[in-house]
Coordinates of C-alpha atoms and ligand atoms in Angstrom, one line a residue:
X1 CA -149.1 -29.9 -4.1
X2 CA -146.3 -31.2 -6.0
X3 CA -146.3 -34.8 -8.0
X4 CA -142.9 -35.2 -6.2
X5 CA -144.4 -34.1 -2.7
X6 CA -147.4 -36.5 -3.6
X7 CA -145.1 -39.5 -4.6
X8 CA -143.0 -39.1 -1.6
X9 CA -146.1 -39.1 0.9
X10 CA -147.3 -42.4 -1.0
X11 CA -144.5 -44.1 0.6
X12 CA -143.7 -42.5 3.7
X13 CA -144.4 -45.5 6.4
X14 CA -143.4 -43.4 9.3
X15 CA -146.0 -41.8 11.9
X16 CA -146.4 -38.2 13.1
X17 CA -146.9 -34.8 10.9
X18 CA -143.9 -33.7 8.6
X19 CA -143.6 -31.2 6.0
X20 CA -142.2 -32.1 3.0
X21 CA -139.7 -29.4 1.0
X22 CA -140.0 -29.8 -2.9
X23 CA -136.2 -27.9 -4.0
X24 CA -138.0 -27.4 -7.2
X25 CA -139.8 -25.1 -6.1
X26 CA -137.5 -23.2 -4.6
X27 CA -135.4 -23.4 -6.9
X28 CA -138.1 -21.4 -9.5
X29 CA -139.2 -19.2 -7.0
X30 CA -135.4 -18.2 -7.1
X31 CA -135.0 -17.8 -10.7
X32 CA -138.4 -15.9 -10.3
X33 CA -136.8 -13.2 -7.7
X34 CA -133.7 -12.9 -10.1
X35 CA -135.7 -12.0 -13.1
X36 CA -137.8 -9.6 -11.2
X37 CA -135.2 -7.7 -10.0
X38 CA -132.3 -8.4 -12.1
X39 CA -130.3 -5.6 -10.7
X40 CA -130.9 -6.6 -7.1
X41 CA -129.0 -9.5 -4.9
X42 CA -130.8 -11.9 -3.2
X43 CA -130.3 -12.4 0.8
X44 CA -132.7 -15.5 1.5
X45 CA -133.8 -14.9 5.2
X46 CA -132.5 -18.0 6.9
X47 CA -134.6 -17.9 9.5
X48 CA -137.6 -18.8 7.2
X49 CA -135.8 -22.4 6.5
X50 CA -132.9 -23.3 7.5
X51 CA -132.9 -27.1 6.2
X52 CA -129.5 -27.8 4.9
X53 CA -130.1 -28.8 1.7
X54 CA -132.2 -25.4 1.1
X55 CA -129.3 -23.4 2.2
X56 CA -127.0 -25.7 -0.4
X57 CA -129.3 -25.5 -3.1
X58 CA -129.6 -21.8 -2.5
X59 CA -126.0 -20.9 -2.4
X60 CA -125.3 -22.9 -5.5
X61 CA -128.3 -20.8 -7.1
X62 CA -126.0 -17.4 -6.5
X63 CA -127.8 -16.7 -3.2
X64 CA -126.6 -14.7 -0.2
X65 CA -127.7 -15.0 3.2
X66 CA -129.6 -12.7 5.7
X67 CA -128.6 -14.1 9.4
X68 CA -130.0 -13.5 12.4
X69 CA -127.1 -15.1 14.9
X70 CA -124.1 -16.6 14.8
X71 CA -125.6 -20.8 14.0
X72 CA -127.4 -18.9 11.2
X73 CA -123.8 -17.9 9.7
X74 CA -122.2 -21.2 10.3
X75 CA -124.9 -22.6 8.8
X76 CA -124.8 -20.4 5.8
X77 CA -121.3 -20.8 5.6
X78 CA -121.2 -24.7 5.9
X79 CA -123.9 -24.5 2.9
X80 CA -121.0 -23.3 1.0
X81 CA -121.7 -19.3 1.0
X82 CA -118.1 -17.1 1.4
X83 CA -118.6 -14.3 4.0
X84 CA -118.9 -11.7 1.4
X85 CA -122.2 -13.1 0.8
X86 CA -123.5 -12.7 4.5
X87 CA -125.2 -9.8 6.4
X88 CA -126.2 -10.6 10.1
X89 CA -129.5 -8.3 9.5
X90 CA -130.4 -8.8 13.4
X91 CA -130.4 -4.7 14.8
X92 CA -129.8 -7.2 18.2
X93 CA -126.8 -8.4 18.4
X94 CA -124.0 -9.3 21.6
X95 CA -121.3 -7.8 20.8
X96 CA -119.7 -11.1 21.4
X97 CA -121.3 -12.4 18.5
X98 CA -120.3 -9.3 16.2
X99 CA -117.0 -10.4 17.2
X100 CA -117.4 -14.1 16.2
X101 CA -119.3 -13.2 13.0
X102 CA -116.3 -10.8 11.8
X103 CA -113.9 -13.4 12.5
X104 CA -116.0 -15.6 10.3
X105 CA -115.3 -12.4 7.8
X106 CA -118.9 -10.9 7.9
X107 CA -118.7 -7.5 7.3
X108 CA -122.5 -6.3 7.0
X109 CA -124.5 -5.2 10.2
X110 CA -127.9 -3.9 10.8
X111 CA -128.2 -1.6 13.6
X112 CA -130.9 0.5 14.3
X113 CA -129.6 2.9 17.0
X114 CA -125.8 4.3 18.2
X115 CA -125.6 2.0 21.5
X116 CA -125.2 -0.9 18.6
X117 CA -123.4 0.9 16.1
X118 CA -120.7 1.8 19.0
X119 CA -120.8 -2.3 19.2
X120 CA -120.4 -3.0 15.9
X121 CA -117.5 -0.4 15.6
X122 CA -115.7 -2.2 18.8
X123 CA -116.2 -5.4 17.7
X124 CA -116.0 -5.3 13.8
X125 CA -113.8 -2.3 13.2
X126 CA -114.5 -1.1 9.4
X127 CA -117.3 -3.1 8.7
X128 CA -120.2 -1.9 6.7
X129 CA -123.7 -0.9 8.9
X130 CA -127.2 -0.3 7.3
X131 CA -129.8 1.7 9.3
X132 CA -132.9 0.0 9.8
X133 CA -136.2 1.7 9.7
X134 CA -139.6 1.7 11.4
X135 CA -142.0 0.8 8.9
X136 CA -146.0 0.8 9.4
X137 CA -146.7 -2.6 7.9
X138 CA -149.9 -1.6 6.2
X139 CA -151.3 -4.5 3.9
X140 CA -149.2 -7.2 5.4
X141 CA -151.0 -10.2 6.7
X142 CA -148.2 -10.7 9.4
X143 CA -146.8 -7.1 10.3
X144 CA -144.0 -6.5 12.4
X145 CA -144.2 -4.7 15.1
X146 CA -141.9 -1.4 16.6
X147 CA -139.5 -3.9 17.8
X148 CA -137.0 -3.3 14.5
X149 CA -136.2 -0.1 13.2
X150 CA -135.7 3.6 14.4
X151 CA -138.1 6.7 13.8
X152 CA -136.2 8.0 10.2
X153 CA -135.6 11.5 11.4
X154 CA -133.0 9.5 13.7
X155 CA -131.7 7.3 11.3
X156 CA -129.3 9.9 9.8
X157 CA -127.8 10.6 13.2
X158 CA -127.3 6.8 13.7
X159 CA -125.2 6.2 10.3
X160 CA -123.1 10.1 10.9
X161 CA -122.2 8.5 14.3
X162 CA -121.2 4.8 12.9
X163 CA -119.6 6.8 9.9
X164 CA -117.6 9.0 12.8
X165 CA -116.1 6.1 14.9
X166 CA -114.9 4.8 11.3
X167 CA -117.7 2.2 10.0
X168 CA -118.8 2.4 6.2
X169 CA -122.3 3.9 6.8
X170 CA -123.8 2.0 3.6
X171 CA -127.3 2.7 3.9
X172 CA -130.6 1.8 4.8
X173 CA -132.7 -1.0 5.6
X174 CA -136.7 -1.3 6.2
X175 CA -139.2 -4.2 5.8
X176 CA -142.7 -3.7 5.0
X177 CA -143.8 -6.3 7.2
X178 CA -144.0 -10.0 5.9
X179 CA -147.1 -11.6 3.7
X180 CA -147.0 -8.1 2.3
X181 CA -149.8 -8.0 -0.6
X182 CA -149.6 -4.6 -1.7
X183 CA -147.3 -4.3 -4.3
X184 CA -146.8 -0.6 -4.0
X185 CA -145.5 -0.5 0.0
X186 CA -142.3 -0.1 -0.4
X187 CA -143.1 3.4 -2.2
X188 CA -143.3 5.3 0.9
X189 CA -140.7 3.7 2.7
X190 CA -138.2 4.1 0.2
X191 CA -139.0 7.9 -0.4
X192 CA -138.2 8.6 3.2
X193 CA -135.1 6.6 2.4
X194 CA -134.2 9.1 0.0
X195 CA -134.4 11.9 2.1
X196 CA -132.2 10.3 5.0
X197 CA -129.7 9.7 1.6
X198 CA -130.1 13.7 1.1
X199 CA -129.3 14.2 4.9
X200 CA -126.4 12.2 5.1
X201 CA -124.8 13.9 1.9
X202 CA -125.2 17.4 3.4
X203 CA -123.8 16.1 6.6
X204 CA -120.3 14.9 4.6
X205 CA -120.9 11.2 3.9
X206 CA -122.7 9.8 1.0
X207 CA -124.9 6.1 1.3
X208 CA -124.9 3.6 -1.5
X209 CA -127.3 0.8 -0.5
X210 CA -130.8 0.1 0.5
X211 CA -131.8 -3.3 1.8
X212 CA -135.8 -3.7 0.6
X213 CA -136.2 -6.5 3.0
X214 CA -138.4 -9.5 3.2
X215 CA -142.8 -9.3 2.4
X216 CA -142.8 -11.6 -0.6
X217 CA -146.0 -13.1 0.4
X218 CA -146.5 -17.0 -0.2
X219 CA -150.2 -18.1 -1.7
X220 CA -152.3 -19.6 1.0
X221 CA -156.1 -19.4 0.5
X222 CA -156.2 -16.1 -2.2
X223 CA -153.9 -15.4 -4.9
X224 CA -151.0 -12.9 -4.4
X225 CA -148.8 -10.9 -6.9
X226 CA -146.5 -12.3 -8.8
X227 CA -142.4 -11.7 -8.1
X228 CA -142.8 -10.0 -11.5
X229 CA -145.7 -7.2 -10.3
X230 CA -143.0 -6.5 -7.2
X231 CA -140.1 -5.8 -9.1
X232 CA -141.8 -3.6 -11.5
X233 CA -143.4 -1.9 -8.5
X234 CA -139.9 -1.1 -6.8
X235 CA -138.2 -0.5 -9.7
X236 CA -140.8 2.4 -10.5
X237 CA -140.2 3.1 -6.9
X238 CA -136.7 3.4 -7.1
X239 CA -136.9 5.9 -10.1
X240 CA -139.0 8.0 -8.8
X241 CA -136.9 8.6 -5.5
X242 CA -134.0 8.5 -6.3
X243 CA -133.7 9.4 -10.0
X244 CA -131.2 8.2 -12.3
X245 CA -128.7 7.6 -9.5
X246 CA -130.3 4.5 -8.3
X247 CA -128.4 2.4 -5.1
X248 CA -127.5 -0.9 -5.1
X249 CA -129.8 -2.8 -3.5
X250 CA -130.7 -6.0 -2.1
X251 CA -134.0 -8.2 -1.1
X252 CA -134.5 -10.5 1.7
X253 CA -137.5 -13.0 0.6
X254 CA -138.0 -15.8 3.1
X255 CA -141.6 -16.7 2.8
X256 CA -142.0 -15.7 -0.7
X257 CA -138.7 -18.6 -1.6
X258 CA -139.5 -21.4 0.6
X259 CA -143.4 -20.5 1.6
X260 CA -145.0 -22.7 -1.2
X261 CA -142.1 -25.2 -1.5
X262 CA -143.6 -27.1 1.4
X263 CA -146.3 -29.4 2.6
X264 CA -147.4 -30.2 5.8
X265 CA -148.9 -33.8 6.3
X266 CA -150.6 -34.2 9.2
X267 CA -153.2 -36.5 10.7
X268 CA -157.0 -36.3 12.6
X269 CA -157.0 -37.1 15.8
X270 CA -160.2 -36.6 17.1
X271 CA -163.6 -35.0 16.3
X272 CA -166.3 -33.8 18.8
X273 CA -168.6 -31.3 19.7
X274 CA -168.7 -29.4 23.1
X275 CA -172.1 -30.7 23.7
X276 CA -175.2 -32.6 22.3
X277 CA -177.0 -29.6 21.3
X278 CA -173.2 -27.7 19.8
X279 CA -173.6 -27.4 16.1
X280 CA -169.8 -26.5 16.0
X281 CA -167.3 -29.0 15.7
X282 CA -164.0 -29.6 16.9
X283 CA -161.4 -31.3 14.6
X284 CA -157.9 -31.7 16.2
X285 CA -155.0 -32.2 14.7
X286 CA -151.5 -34.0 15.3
X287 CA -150.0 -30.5 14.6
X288 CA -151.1 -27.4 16.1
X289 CA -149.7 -23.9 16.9
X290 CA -146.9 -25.6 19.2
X291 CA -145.6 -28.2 16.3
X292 CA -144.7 -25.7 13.8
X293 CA -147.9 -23.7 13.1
X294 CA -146.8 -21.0 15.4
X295 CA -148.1 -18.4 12.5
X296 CA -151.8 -19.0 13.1
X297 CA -151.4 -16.9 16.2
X298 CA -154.1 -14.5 15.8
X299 CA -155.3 -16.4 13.0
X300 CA -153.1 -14.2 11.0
X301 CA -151.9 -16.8 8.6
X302 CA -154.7 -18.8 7.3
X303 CA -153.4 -21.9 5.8
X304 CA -155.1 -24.3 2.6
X305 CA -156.2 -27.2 3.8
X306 CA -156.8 -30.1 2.0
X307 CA -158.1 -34.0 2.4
X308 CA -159.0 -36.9 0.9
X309 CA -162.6 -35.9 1.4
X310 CA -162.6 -32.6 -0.5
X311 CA -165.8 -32.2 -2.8
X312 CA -168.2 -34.1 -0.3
X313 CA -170.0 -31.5 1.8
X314 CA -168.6 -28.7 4.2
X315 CA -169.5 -27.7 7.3
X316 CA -167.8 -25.3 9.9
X317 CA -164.7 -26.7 12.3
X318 CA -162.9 -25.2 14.9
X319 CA -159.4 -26.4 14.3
X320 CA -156.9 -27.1 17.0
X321 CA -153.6 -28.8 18.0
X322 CA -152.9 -31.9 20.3
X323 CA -150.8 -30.0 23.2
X324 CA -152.5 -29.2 26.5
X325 CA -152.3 -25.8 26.3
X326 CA -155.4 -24.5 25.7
X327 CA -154.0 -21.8 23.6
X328 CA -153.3 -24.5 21.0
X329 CA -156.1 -24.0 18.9
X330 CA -155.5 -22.8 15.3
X331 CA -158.7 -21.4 13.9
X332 CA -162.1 -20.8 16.2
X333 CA -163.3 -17.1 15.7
X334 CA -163.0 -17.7 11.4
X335 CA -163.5 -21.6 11.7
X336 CA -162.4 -23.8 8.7
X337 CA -164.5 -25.4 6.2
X338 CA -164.2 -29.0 6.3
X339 CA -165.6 -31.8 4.7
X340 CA -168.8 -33.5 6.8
X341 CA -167.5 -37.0 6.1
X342 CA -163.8 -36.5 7.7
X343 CA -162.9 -39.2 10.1
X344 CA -160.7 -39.7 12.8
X345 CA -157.5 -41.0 11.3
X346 CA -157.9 -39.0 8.1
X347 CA -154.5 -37.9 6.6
X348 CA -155.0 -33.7 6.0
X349 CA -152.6 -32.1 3.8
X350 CA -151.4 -28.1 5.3
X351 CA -150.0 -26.5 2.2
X352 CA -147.7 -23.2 2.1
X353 CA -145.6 -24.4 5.3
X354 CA -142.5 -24.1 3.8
X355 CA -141.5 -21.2 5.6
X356 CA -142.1 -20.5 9.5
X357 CA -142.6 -24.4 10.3
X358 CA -140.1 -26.2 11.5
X359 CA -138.0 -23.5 13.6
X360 CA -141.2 -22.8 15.5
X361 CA -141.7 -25.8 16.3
X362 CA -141.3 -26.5 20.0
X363 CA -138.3 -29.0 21.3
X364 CA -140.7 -31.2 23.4
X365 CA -144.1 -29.6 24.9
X366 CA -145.9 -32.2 25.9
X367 CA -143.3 -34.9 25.2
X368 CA -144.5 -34.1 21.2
X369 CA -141.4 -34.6 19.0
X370 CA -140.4 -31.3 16.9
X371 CA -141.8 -31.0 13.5
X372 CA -139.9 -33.8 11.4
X373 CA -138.4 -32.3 8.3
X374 CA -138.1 -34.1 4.7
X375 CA -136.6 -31.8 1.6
X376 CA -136.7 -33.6 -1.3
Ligands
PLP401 C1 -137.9 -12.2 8.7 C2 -137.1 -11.2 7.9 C3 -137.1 -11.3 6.5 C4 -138.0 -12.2 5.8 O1 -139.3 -11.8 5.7 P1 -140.4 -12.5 4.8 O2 -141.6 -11.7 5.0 O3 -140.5 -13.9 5.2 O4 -139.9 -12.4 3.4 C5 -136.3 -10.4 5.9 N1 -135.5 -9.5 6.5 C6 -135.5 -9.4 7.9 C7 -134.6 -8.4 8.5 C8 -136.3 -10.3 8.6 O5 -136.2 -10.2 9.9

C-alpha cells in the first residue's frame, strides 16, 4: 500500500468499501511499459479502469486507448485522446456503433470473422481492421476463453476479404489471456502471426501491424515479471519471426497499468462457524464477488489481504460477501489465512483492485450501493 493510499484512508469518515486509485502508480507503471517496449504504443484497455482522472492522466502520459463500445470512446475522447489514438478492439460490434465510432473519427477495428468485416466495410468505409486470433491462454491465471478470436488458418481469409471490399487489412491481433505469468507466451502466438503475414503477401496484400494485447499480470500474493522481462521476451520474439522486418506494434495492458495502483478498503461484518463442532470459519465481508470482486470467480484471482491484526496468529477462513446470493462467497475450497484475533468491525485492506473492480461492480443487488471510487 501506498503512504498516499494510507493517508487518505486515515481521514476517510465515510462508510461502505471503496478502492482507492494512487495516479502514481500508474503513472510508473506507464513509464515502465514505455521503457520496456520503447518501439511499441501503448493502448490502456479501458475497460480495466475507466475512472476519469485515469483516462486524463493516461492521455496526458502519451497513451492511446483500447475501447470496447461506444461510452468507452467518448470517454476516451473526453479524457482528451484525438481519434487517431483509439482502436474499438471489441471483434463484437453493431454496426450501428461502427457507424458512431467512425463519425467520432476511429479508424481501427478488430474483427475476427467476414460477417463483421463486411460491417466494418459498410459502416466505416476505409478504415483499418486487425484480425484477432484464438489463443490457448496457457499460464494465465484468468484465461480467455474461445469467445475472441478465429482458428489462424482462417484469419488470412478474413483480412483478403476486408482487404477486397476496400478496408486496410493492417494485421493481427491475439491476447495470451490476462494475469499472463509466462513471459515467453507470446512466442507461439506471434510465430503463427508470421505465417498468416507470409499468407497474406502471396495472396497480393502485405500486413504491417500486430496488436500483442493485454496479460501484463498485476502482483497479488506471488511475485510476477517485471515490464522489463516482457519486453525483452517479445522483442526476442519478434526477431525471431519476423526477422529484421519487424511490424509496428502495439500493447494493450489493463491489469498490468492500473492492477496495483488500487486498494480496496473494506470492513468485517460478521464471523461464525456453521456449527459448534465446525473448525472452519466464516468471515464476511462488506464486499464480495457482487461489489466489485467479480474476479474471484473460480477463485482465479487470489487477492492480498491485509489487517490491522497481521502478525498475531492465523487460522483458516472461508471468505465471502454480504449479498444473498449464495454464490457470493470469495474463497472456500483454498480458504484465506486470517489472523485469529479479527473482530467484527475490523477495517481489512484488499490490495491489487485497481483493475476489474469497480465496473464489475453490480448497480444495486441487494439494495448494496456500487463500489465507491476515490483516485487520488
Ligand atoms: C481485456 C483486454 C485487454 C486487457 O487485458 P489485461 O489482461 O488486463 O492486460 C487487452 N486487450 C483486449 C482486446 C481485451 O479484451
Amino acid at each position: 500500500m501506498t503512504d498516499r493510499i494510507r493517508e487518505f484512508l486515515r481521514n476517510r469518515r465515510e462508510d461502505g468499501p471503496c478502492v482507492v486509485v494512487d495516479l502514481d502508480v500508474v503513472r510508473s507503471n506507464y513509464a515502465a511499459f514505455a521503457r520496456a517496449l520503447p518501439d511499441t504504443r501503448v493502448f490502456y484497455a479501458v475497460k480495466a479502469n475507466p475512472a476519469p482522472e485515469v483516462l486524463s492522466l493516461l492521455a496526458q502520459l502519451g497513451s492511446c486507448f483500447d475501447c470496447a463500445s461506444v461510452p468507452e470512446i467518448q470517454m476516451a475522447l473526453a479524457a482528451g485522446a484525438t481519434a487517431d489514438r483509439i482502436s474499438y478492439g471489441n471483434t463484437i460490434k453493431k454496426e450501428r456503433d461502427i457507424e458512431r465510432s467512425y463519425h467520432l473519427g476511429v479508424r481501427l477495428f478488430a474483427v475476427d470473422a467476414k460477417e463483421e468485416v463486411e460491417k466494418v466495410a459498410r459502416a466505416a468505409p476505409g478504415a483499418k481492421v486487425f484480425c484477432r486470433i484464438l489463443c490457448d491462454g496457457a499460464g494465465a491465471e484468468w484465461p480467455l476463453s474461445r469467445k475472441f478470436g478465429c482458428d489462424p488458418s482462417m484469419a488470412a481469409d478474413v483480412l483478403e476479404h476486408a482487404h477486397r471490399l476496400g478496408l486496410v487489412a493492417y494485421g493481427v491481433s491475439f491476447h495470451v489471456g490476462s494475469q499472463q505469468k509466462n513471459v515467453d507466451a507470446w512466442d507461439a502466438a506471434l510465430s503463427v502471426t508470421s505465417a498468416i503475414f507470409r499468407d497474406c503477401a502471396e495472396r497480393g496484400f502485405s500486413l504491417s501491424f500486430v496488436n500483442l494485447g493485454g496479460g501484463f499480470p498485476a502482483r497479488y500474493l506471488e511475485d510476477v515479471p517485471a515490464a522489463e522481462a516482457y519486453g525483452a521476451a517479445i522483442f526476442r520474439a519478434l526477431s525471431r519471426h519476423f526477422g529484421n522486418t519487424i511490424p509496428e506494434t502495439i500493447i494493450e495492458p489493463g491489469r498490468g497499468l492500473v492492477g496495483a495502483a488500487g486498494m480496496i478498503e473494506a470492513e468485517v461484518v460478521l464471523i461464525s462457524h456453521k456449527s459448534e463442532d465446525d473448525a472452519v470459519r466464516w468471515v464476511y465481508l462488506d464486499i464480495g464477488k457482487f461489489g466489485g470482486l467479480a474476479e474471484t470467480m473460480e477463485e482465479a484471482i487470489r487477492y492480498p489481504i491485509r489487517t490491522a491484526r497481521d502478525g498475531d496468529a492465523l487460522v483458516p477462513c472461508v471468505l465471502a460477501g454480504p449479498t444473498c446470493d449464495s454464490a457470493d462467497v470469495m474463497y472456500e475450497k483454498n480458504p484465506v489465512m486470517l489472523p485469529v484475533s479479527l473482530a467484527i468491525g475490523d477495517k481489512v485492506l484488499i490490495e491489487a483492485t485497481g483493475a476489474y473492480t469497480t465496473t464489475y461492480s453490480t448497480v444495486a443487488f441487494n439494495g448494496f450501493s456500487p463500489l465507491r471510487s476515490y483516485v487520488i
